[in-house]
Amino acid sequence: MSEKIKSGQDVIEDFFAEIYNVPNADKKTIDTLVALYSENKFTEKNIQNALDSQMQIELNKIEKGND
Amino acid sequence: MIKLKQIKIAGIRGIKESLALSLDKKSLLIYGDNGTGKSSITDSIEWFYKDKIAHLAGNEIGKDSIRNIFITDTVDSKIGFQFSDNKLDTEKSIDNSYKVFNSNSSKEYYNYILESQSENLFLRYRDLTRFIVATKGERLKELQPIIGFSQVQEMRSILRKFANKFAKDIKAANFSNKKSNQQTILMESLGQNITSDNQFFEIASKLILPLKLEKDIKSFKDARFILKSIEAKEDSQLSDQISFNNKIADTLKEIIDETALLNTLYKEYHTPYFELKKDAEKINNLQLLSLLTEGLNVLKKDIVKDDFCPLCQQDKNKLKLIKELQQRIESLSELKSEKEKLGEKAATISSILQNSLNAVNSLLREKLFKEKENIETLRIINVFKDSLNNISSEIKKDIFSVEPLKEPALVQISTKDVAVLIEQSKKIVKEITESAKGNLKLQVHTKLSRAIDAYIVFRKIEKEQELMLNQQNTFEALYADFIKRQEEALNGFLTMFSGDINKYYTLMNPNEKVEDIELVPMKDKYDDLDGITISYKFYNKKLSPPSSLLSESHINCLGLSFFLASVKAFNKVNDFFLLDDVISSFDGHHRTRFMRLLISEFSDFQIILLTHEKDFFDIASSEAKRKNWIIKSLSWSAENGVGFEIPLVDLRTNIEEKFKSKNIDGLGNDIRKYGERQLKQIALNVEADLPFRLNDRNEDRMMNELLCGVQSKINKHSPASLKTKNNIDSLLASPLLIGNKASHDSSFKENISDLEVFWEDIKKLVKLFYCSEEKCESFISIKNFDTVKNEIRCSCGLLKYDWKK
């Protein structure tokens, strides 16, 4: 394919290379997504589990802070 | 980039004995009549690269179809490759138990085969139109994996799904209501709303002031410590009663709010459910979707050869039938998408229902429900739970269910009794509290305990809402950024790709008013990429799709252009490709232009071009010879399967070597072949009168027919010399008989003497017509007719005979 034409892999790699520059995006959520992508675990189930776990950590902080 | 030096096939499909294609990185043109084994070459190469042969893939056709049926069980079927990079050289074989073995186990070879999977290495006539007549969705599906866009589409789909999911989850979570409920409890316990920890500590400290504990609450730890210190054993029963009734009131209050939302969502679900279900024909058709899809696959795989519908057995143009099926499938795909959207609505309702049912079940585990005085309360809550379960059962019905979804009014959750129960529980709490008015510790304990729980829940809800909103915004922003990137890349690719298709099509079809062929991405009503259409200008009018107007020949041409553009766009590892009989429906002009296109635009590629069309072979040969292509003809025999025809010089040497070694195995057949091929040239040169036959049958003439034709001609036109000098009568007698019998099944057993006589007669006849002078080496020909002397001559004029015009 011509050098000027981006392959699917190029599109994904460019997206992750510049993901922190996307306005209105939450850093912690992006950290989670970047980690999953770099571990080749970017699936719906893994994302949901990671976000649930992120949520649980934050809610536990409230519980702990109240103990 | 990889080119081929040699391919050696044995025991695969129609190829029994070893067939070697010595290529030395050059292009190859192969002519072979139908049934001579061209497809066996393509099948073998496909099996080598893909481990399967797509057109043979089916339930009843397995690996056994790969092996040639005449080889013995002890012989392996194999295909060997010598590549321009010899590190990749290998032989792949399959034994009688269908175990596959590969002689090259290097990492380089493994990577090469892996990378070759997405490359366009061969095209058969049957697959020419596959992309062109495919649905818009199929085209997208086919292109995406090749350009690596499957992964892109998958990522896009994930980002979109999460952006939508958070929006729905936030709506379903009803955060403001949940927070408001907790603030109400805080108001009841502490007398005001609480929005921060410090405010909570300040107000809680004021609450405990009447107890004169001389302690301030500066943390939740302090608050819990004070709760523990003012707990009195004698108040535990009252305290449990208050807690039990507060839990009934608080839990049911929250569920009542959810109930209002559930009733609304059920109504919103019910309307499109019936909109979809009321068109019974469409629903029935939706159930036929898999049948239609399978029918389309059957037609596309070319399982049905003629123009008729395999289901109703009526005559029907295959392309039109494919188009009709595609339209039906596409209209149903929209319906299928509507059904999926409905499923998403049902999932939202189920999720809310589940949360409510979990809360009710948790409430029902309270031990005080075992007390006699709470039986009625228990009954009311169970009735309420049943009404939640009713909706849950309705939601599980899909649009194919015989029993329709119940009207909203019939499943509406009534909150009347529950609302009374809430008030009653509150009243009980109030009464207990008032009865213990003088018990300051109990009063403070009850309020502080409830306030701590409510505030923690409030904080959690607030945090959950904040996080979910953040995540929703994040996924929406990422999705927007991602689709922009995807669309830019896809448009860039399609523009480049369309340019090549357009160029190749126009080179084969100049001045035909079909211009600006474009692959155009299409979006669904949700603005999601759902396909690729092909548009073009016809007499300056933009049209789409191609099957609506173009003839079958033009659609084939478009398919070929697509394949060639794909080769240029996607083949990164292999510098060769194979075209198997792809010009069958082309007329003469297209064939010449097609060959010139290959030579001008693909001169850097190694091409293997197979054809059964004699005319095209003649056209292609003259073009290909100039570019140093290798040119071969295939033949087939029951003994050896597929093989290349041996050149005449080699055939003569073979015959003479067999005579020397007294080996008569196949000798009669070789002499007959030699004689037939020489006689064809003689018959052509003297313009012998033979009955008309179509091109493909012309080659099948037997020797006696050719001899009679030549004899008749020379007797008439050359009575003084050729008529008297020829030995055709001898040939037509016993030696020829021996030749024919030796080449066919017969009980006749030829001996070496018979064959020697036959061979001498053939050579004598050829010598009569052929000038073997070094600079001439040509047969006498009418083209060299001397009109003055009335003679027919060879090219140099040394060999000449009288000839009457």
PDB file of C-alpha atoms in Angstrom, chain B residues 250-427:
ATOM      1  CA  ASP B 250     -36.119   4.069  52.832  1.00  0.00           C
ATOM      2  CA  THR B 251     -35.868   0.981  50.579  1.00  0.00           C
ATOM      3  CA  LEU B 252     -39.431   1.165  49.315  1.00  0.00           C
ATOM      4  CA  LYS B 253     -39.196   4.919  48.763  1.00  0.00           C
ATOM      5  CA  GLU B 254     -36.208   4.435  46.484  1.00  0.00           C
ATOM      6  CA  ILE B 255     -37.866   1.576  44.586  1.00  0.00           C
ATOM      7  CA  ILE B 256     -41.079   3.570  44.133  1.00  0.00           C
ATOM      8  CA  ASP B 257     -39.059   6.220  42.303  1.00  0.00           C
ATOM      9  CA  GLU B 258     -37.477   3.521  40.119  1.00  0.00           C
ATOM     10  CA  THR B 259     -40.966   2.102  39.531  1.00  0.00           C
ATOM     11  CA  ALA B 260     -42.139   5.307  37.899  1.00  0.00           C
ATOM     12  CA  LEU B 261     -39.170   5.074  35.526  1.00  0.00           C
ATOM     13  CA  LEU B 262     -39.871   1.380  34.874  1.00  0.00           C
ATOM     14  CA  ASN B 263     -43.492   2.081  33.948  1.00  0.00           C
ATOM     15  CA  THR B 264     -42.344   4.782  31.522  1.00  0.00           C
ATOM     16  CA  LEU B 265     -39.610   2.612  29.964  1.00  0.00           C
ATOM     17  CA  TYR B 266     -42.040  -0.288  29.522  1.00  0.00           C
ATOM     18  CA  LYS B 267     -44.410   1.998  27.592  1.00  0.00           C
ATOM     19  CA  GLU B 268     -41.468   3.195  25.465  1.00  0.00           C
ATOM     20  CA  TYR B 269     -40.527  -0.429  24.801  1.00  0.00           C
ATOM     21  CA  HIS B 270     -44.074  -1.584  24.101  1.00  0.00           C
ATOM     22  CA  THR B 271     -44.715   0.858  21.210  1.00  0.00           C
ATOM     23  CA  PRO B 272     -41.729  -0.046  18.946  1.00  0.00           C
ATOM     24  CA  TYR B 273     -42.217  -3.717  19.884  1.00  0.00           C
ATOM     25  CA  PHE B 274     -45.673  -3.653  18.282  1.00  0.00           C
ATOM     26  CA  GLU B 275     -44.502  -1.435  15.423  1.00  0.00           C
ATOM     27  CA  LEU B 276     -41.997  -4.137  14.579  1.00  0.00           C
ATOM     28  CA  LYS B 277     -44.331  -7.049  15.236  1.00  0.00           C
ATOM     29  CA  LYS B 278     -47.343  -5.676  13.343  1.00  0.00           C
ATOM     30  CA  ASP B 279     -45.652  -6.241   9.971  1.00  0.00           C
ATOM     31  CA  ALA B 280     -46.074 -10.012  10.163  1.00  0.00           C
ATOM     32  CA  GLU B 281     -44.616 -10.511   6.702  1.00  0.00           C
ATOM     33  CA  LYS B 282     -41.402  -8.777   7.645  1.00  0.00           C
ATOM     34  CA  ILE B 283     -41.181 -10.730  10.866  1.00  0.00           C
ATOM     35  CA  ASN B 284     -41.673 -13.968   8.977  1.00  0.00           C
ATOM     36  CA  ASN B 285     -39.044 -12.854   6.505  1.00  0.00           C
ATOM     37  CA  LEU B 286     -36.686 -12.078   9.346  1.00  0.00           C
ATOM     38  CA  GLN B 287     -36.944 -15.732  10.293  1.00  0.00           C
ATOM     39  CA  LEU B 288     -36.003 -16.531   6.682  1.00  0.00           C
ATOM     40  CA  LEU B 289     -32.872 -14.413   6.880  1.00  0.00           C
ATOM     41  CA  SER B 290     -30.546 -17.359   7.422  1.00  0.00           C
ATOM     42  CA  LEU B 291     -32.133 -19.252   4.497  1.00  0.00           C
ATOM     43  CA  LEU B 292     -31.740 -16.265   2.164  1.00  0.00           C
ATOM     44  CA  THR B 293     -28.169 -15.730   3.292  1.00  0.00           C
ATOM     45  CA  GLU B 294     -27.360 -19.390   2.648  1.00  0.00           C
ATOM     46  CA  GLY B 295     -29.050 -19.206  -0.787  1.00  0.00           C
ATOM     47  CA  LEU B 296     -26.892 -16.228  -1.676  1.00  0.00           C
ATOM     48  CA  ASN B 297     -23.775 -18.121  -0.606  1.00  0.00           C
ATOM     49  CA  VAL B 298     -24.748 -21.047  -2.839  1.00  0.00           C
ATOM     50  CA  LEU B 299     -25.103 -18.757  -5.860  1.00  0.00           C
ATOM     51  CA  LYS B 300     -21.906 -16.885  -5.130  1.00  0.00           C
ATOM     52  CA  LYS B 301     -19.906 -20.077  -4.731  1.00  0.00           C
ATOM     53  CA  ASP B 302     -21.042 -20.943  -8.261  1.00  0.00           C
ATOM     54  CA  ILE B 303     -22.464 -24.271  -7.073  1.00  0.00           C
ATOM     55  CA  VAL B 304     -25.345 -23.699  -9.495  1.00  0.00           C
ATOM     56  CA  LYS B 305     -23.741 -23.391 -12.915  1.00  0.00           C
ATOM     57  CA  ASP B 306     -26.698 -22.404 -15.071  1.00  0.00           C
ATOM     58  CA  ASP B 307     -29.154 -19.528 -14.980  1.00  0.00           C
ATOM     59  CA  PHE B 308     -31.873 -20.978 -12.785  1.00  0.00           C
ATOM     60  CA  CYS B 309     -33.084 -20.720  -9.216  1.00  0.00           C
ATOM     61  CA  PRO B 310     -31.930 -23.832  -7.313  1.00  0.00           C
ATOM     62  CA  LEU B 311     -34.920 -23.604  -4.942  1.00  0.00           C
ATOM     63  CA  CYS B 312     -37.880 -23.201  -7.315  1.00  0.00           C
ATOM     64  CA  GLN B 313     -36.054 -24.697 -10.341  1.00  0.00           C
ATOM     65  CA  GLN B 314     -37.326 -21.841 -12.546  1.00  0.00           C
ATOM     66  CA  ASP B 315     -35.155 -20.231 -15.209  1.00  0.00           C
ATOM     67  CA  LYS B 316     -33.675 -17.094 -13.736  1.00  0.00           C
ATOM     68  CA  ASN B 317     -30.662 -14.944 -14.575  1.00  0.00           C
ATOM     69  CA  LYS B 318     -28.110 -15.702 -11.871  1.00  0.00           C
ATOM     70  CA  LEU B 319     -26.847 -12.148 -11.500  1.00  0.00           C
ATOM     71  CA  LYS B 320     -30.422 -10.861 -11.196  1.00  0.00           C
ATOM     72  CA  LEU B 321     -31.200 -13.530  -8.633  1.00  0.00           C
ATOM     73  CA  ILE B 322     -28.138 -12.581  -6.599  1.00  0.00           C
ATOM     74  CA  LYS B 323     -29.199  -8.938  -6.753  1.00  0.00           C
ATOM     75  CA  GLU B 324     -32.754  -9.754  -5.619  1.00  0.00           C
ATOM     76  CA  LEU B 325     -31.503 -11.839  -2.721  1.00  0.00           C
ATOM     77  CA  GLN B 326     -29.128  -9.088  -1.685  1.00  0.00           C
ATOM     78  CA  GLN B 327     -31.950  -6.532  -1.679  1.00  0.00           C
ATOM     79  CA  ARG B 328     -34.109  -8.802   0.460  1.00  0.00           C
ATOM     80  CA  ILE B 329     -31.245  -9.506   2.849  1.00  0.00           C
ATOM     81  CA  GLU B 330     -30.384  -5.833   3.096  1.00  0.00           C
ATOM     82  CA  SER B 331     -33.986  -4.833   3.844  1.00  0.00           C
ATOM     83  CA  LEU B 332     -34.065  -7.521   6.520  1.00  0.00           C
ATOM     84  CA  SER B 333     -30.712  -6.424   7.898  1.00  0.00           C
ATOM     85  CA  GLU B 334     -32.326  -3.099   8.770  1.00  0.00           C
ATOM     86  CA  LEU B 335     -35.124  -4.995  10.479  1.00  0.00           C
ATOM     87  CA  LYS B 336     -32.564  -7.060  12.301  1.00  0.00           C
ATOM     88  CA  SER B 337     -30.876  -3.872  13.448  1.00  0.00           C
ATOM     89  CA  GLU B 338     -34.276  -2.561  14.735  1.00  0.00           C
ATOM     90  CA  LYS B 339     -34.719  -5.804  16.630  1.00  0.00           C
ATOM     91  CA  GLU B 340     -31.289  -5.366  18.187  1.00  0.00           C
ATOM     92  CA  LYS B 341     -32.134  -1.802  19.275  1.00  0.00           C
ATOM     93  CA  LEU B 342     -35.280  -3.153  20.876  1.00  0.00           C
ATOM     94  CA  GLY B 343     -33.122  -5.700  22.661  1.00  0.00           C
ATOM     95  CA  GLU B 344     -31.008  -2.876  24.068  1.00  0.00           C
ATOM     96  CA  LYS B 345     -34.132  -1.195  25.498  1.00  0.00           C
ATOM     97  CA  ALA B 346     -35.152  -4.480  27.091  1.00  0.00           C
ATOM     98  CA  ALA B 347     -31.673  -4.794  28.603  1.00  0.00           C
ATOM     99  CA  THR B 348     -31.989  -1.345  30.253  1.00  0.00           C
ATOM    100  CA  ILE B 349     -35.364  -2.293  31.785  1.00  0.00           C
ATOM    101  CA  SER B 350     -33.948  -5.609  32.981  1.00  0.00           C
ATOM    102  CA  SER B 351     -31.014  -3.881  34.621  1.00  0.00           C
ATOM    103  CA  ILE B 352     -33.268  -1.494  36.618  1.00  0.00           C
ATOM    104  CA  LEU B 353     -35.611  -4.339  37.515  1.00  0.00           C
ATOM    105  CA  GLN B 354     -32.710  -6.385  38.775  1.00  0.00           C
ATOM    106  CA  ASN B 355     -31.494  -3.556  41.041  1.00  0.00           C
ATOM    107  CA  SER B 356     -35.018  -3.118  42.460  1.00  0.00           C
ATOM    108  CA  LEU B 357     -35.470  -6.848  42.995  1.00  0.00           C
ATOM    109  CA  ASN B 358     -32.069  -7.045  44.726  1.00  0.00           C
ATOM    110  CA  ALA B 359     -33.108  -4.238  47.097  1.00  0.00           C
ATOM    111  CA  VAL B 360     -36.468  -5.918  47.834  1.00  0.00           C
ATOM    112  CA  ASN B 361     -34.783  -9.279  48.442  1.00  0.00           C
ATOM    113  CA  SER B 362     -32.279  -7.629  50.780  1.00  0.00           C
ATOM    114  CA  LEU B 363     -35.175  -6.007  52.671  1.00  0.00           C
ATOM    115  CA  LEU B 364     -37.027  -9.342  52.910  1.00  0.00           C
ATOM    116  CA  ARG B 365     -34.039 -10.847  54.712  1.00  0.00           C
ATOM    117  CA  GLU B 366     -34.750  -8.622  57.774  1.00  0.00           C
ATOM    118  CA  LYS B 367     -35.344 -10.951  60.710  1.00  0.00           C
ATOM    119  CA  LEU B 368     -38.281  -8.911  62.085  1.00  0.00           C
ATOM    120  CA  PHE B 369     -40.423 -10.112  59.142  1.00  0.00           C
ATOM    121  CA  LYS B 370     -40.703 -13.368  61.076  1.00  0.00           C
ATOM    122  CA  GLU B 371     -42.676 -11.548  63.769  1.00  0.00           C
ATOM    123  CA  LYS B 372     -46.410 -12.068  63.642  1.00  0.00           C
ATOM    124  CA  GLU B 373     -47.254  -8.367  63.621  1.00  0.00           C
ATOM    125  CA  ASN B 374     -45.285  -7.924  60.381  1.00  0.00           C
ATOM    126  CA  ILE B 375     -47.132 -10.573  58.287  1.00  0.00           C
ATOM    127  CA  GLU B 376     -49.278  -8.017  56.447  1.00  0.00           C
ATOM    128  CA  THR B 377     -46.257  -5.870  55.716  1.00  0.00           C
ATOM    129  CA  LEU B 378     -44.527  -8.950  54.323  1.00  0.00           C
ATOM    130  CA  ARG B 379     -47.530  -9.757  52.131  1.00  0.00           C
ATOM    131  CA  ILE B 380     -47.660  -6.257  50.648  1.00  0.00           C
ATOM    132  CA  ILE B 381     -43.948  -6.329  49.843  1.00  0.00           C
ATOM    133  CA  ASN B 382     -44.259  -9.770  48.218  1.00  0.00           C
ATOM    134  CA  VAL B 383     -47.172  -8.576  46.047  1.00  0.00           C
ATOM    135  CA  PHE B 384     -45.008  -5.646  45.012  1.00  0.00           C
ATOM    136  CA  LYS B 385     -42.136  -8.012  44.228  1.00  0.00           C
ATOM    137  CA  ASP B 386     -44.483 -10.149  42.068  1.00  0.00           C
ATOM    138  CA  SER B 387     -45.448  -7.106  40.014  1.00  0.00           C
ATOM    139  CA  LEU B 388     -41.746  -6.420  39.371  1.00  0.00           C
ATOM    140  CA  ASN B 389     -41.335 -10.040  38.290  1.00  0.00           C
ATOM    141  CA  ASN B 390     -44.324  -9.687  35.928  1.00  0.00           C
ATOM    142  CA  ILE B 391     -42.548  -6.992  33.927  1.00  0.00           C
ATOM    143  CA  SER B 392     -39.420  -9.085  33.985  1.00  0.00           C
ATOM    144  CA  SER B 393     -41.328 -12.011  32.344  1.00  0.00           C
ATOM    145  CA  GLU B 394     -42.801  -9.722  29.679  1.00  0.00           C
ATOM    146  CA  ILE B 395     -39.419  -8.292  28.790  1.00  0.00           C
ATOM    147  CA  LYS B 396     -38.107 -11.786  28.144  1.00  0.00           C
ATOM    148  CA  LYS B 397     -40.612 -12.270  25.266  1.00  0.00           C
ATOM    149  CA  ASP B 398     -39.044 -11.577  21.885  1.00  0.00           C
ATOM    150  CA  ILE B 399     -40.853 -10.478  18.723  1.00  0.00           C
ATOM    151  CA  PHE B 400     -41.187 -14.058  17.483  1.00  0.00           C
ATOM    152  CA  SER B 401     -43.166 -15.053  20.619  1.00  0.00           C
ATOM    153  CA  VAL B 402     -46.641 -16.390  19.891  1.00  0.00           C
ATOM    154  CA  GLU B 403     -48.000 -14.731  23.023  1.00  0.00           C
ATOM    155  CA  PRO B 404     -47.708 -10.974  22.516  1.00  0.00           C
ATOM    156  CA  LEU B 405     -46.345  -8.478  24.986  1.00  0.00           C
ATOM    157  CA  LYS B 406     -48.967  -7.370  27.515  1.00  0.00           C
ATOM    158  CA  GLU B 407     -50.420  -3.873  27.338  1.00  0.00           C
ATOM    159  CA  PRO B 408     -48.659  -1.407  29.710  1.00  0.00           C
ATOM    160  CA  ALA B 409     -51.855  -0.974  31.721  1.00  0.00           C
ATOM    161  CA  LEU B 410     -51.896  -4.696  32.530  1.00  0.00           C
ATOM    162  CA  VAL B 411     -48.374  -4.821  33.927  1.00  0.00           C
ATOM    163  CA  GLN B 412     -48.176  -1.333  35.416  1.00  0.00           C
ATOM    164  CA  ILE B 413     -46.606  -1.559  38.849  1.00  0.00           C
ATOM    165  CA  SER B 414     -48.993  -0.200  41.437  1.00  0.00           C
ATOM    166  CA  THR B 415     -47.309   1.702  44.270  1.00  0.00           C
ATOM    167  CA  LYS B 416     -50.479   2.512  46.177  1.00  0.00           C
ATOM    168  CA  ASP B 417     -50.115  -0.150  48.921  1.00  0.00           C
ATOM    169  CA  VAL B 418     -46.380   0.332  49.107  1.00  0.00           C
ATOM    170  CA  ALA B 419     -46.800   4.076  49.565  1.00  0.00           C
ATOM    171  CA  VAL B 420     -49.199   3.391  52.458  1.00  0.00           C
ATOM    172  CA  LEU B 421     -46.641   0.983  53.902  1.00  0.00           C
ATOM    173  CA  ILE B 422     -43.939   3.657  53.769  1.00  0.00           C
ATOM    174  CA  GLU B 423     -46.133   6.111  55.641  1.00  0.00           C
ATOM    175  CA  GLN B 424     -47.071   3.420  58.143  1.00  0.00           C
ATOM    176  CA  SER B 425     -43.407   2.560  58.799  1.00  0.00           C
ATOM    177  CA  LYS B 426     -42.561   6.221  59.239  1.00  0.00           C
ATOM    178  CA  LYS B 427     -45.475   6.539  61.641  1.00  0.00           C
TER     179      LYS B 427
END
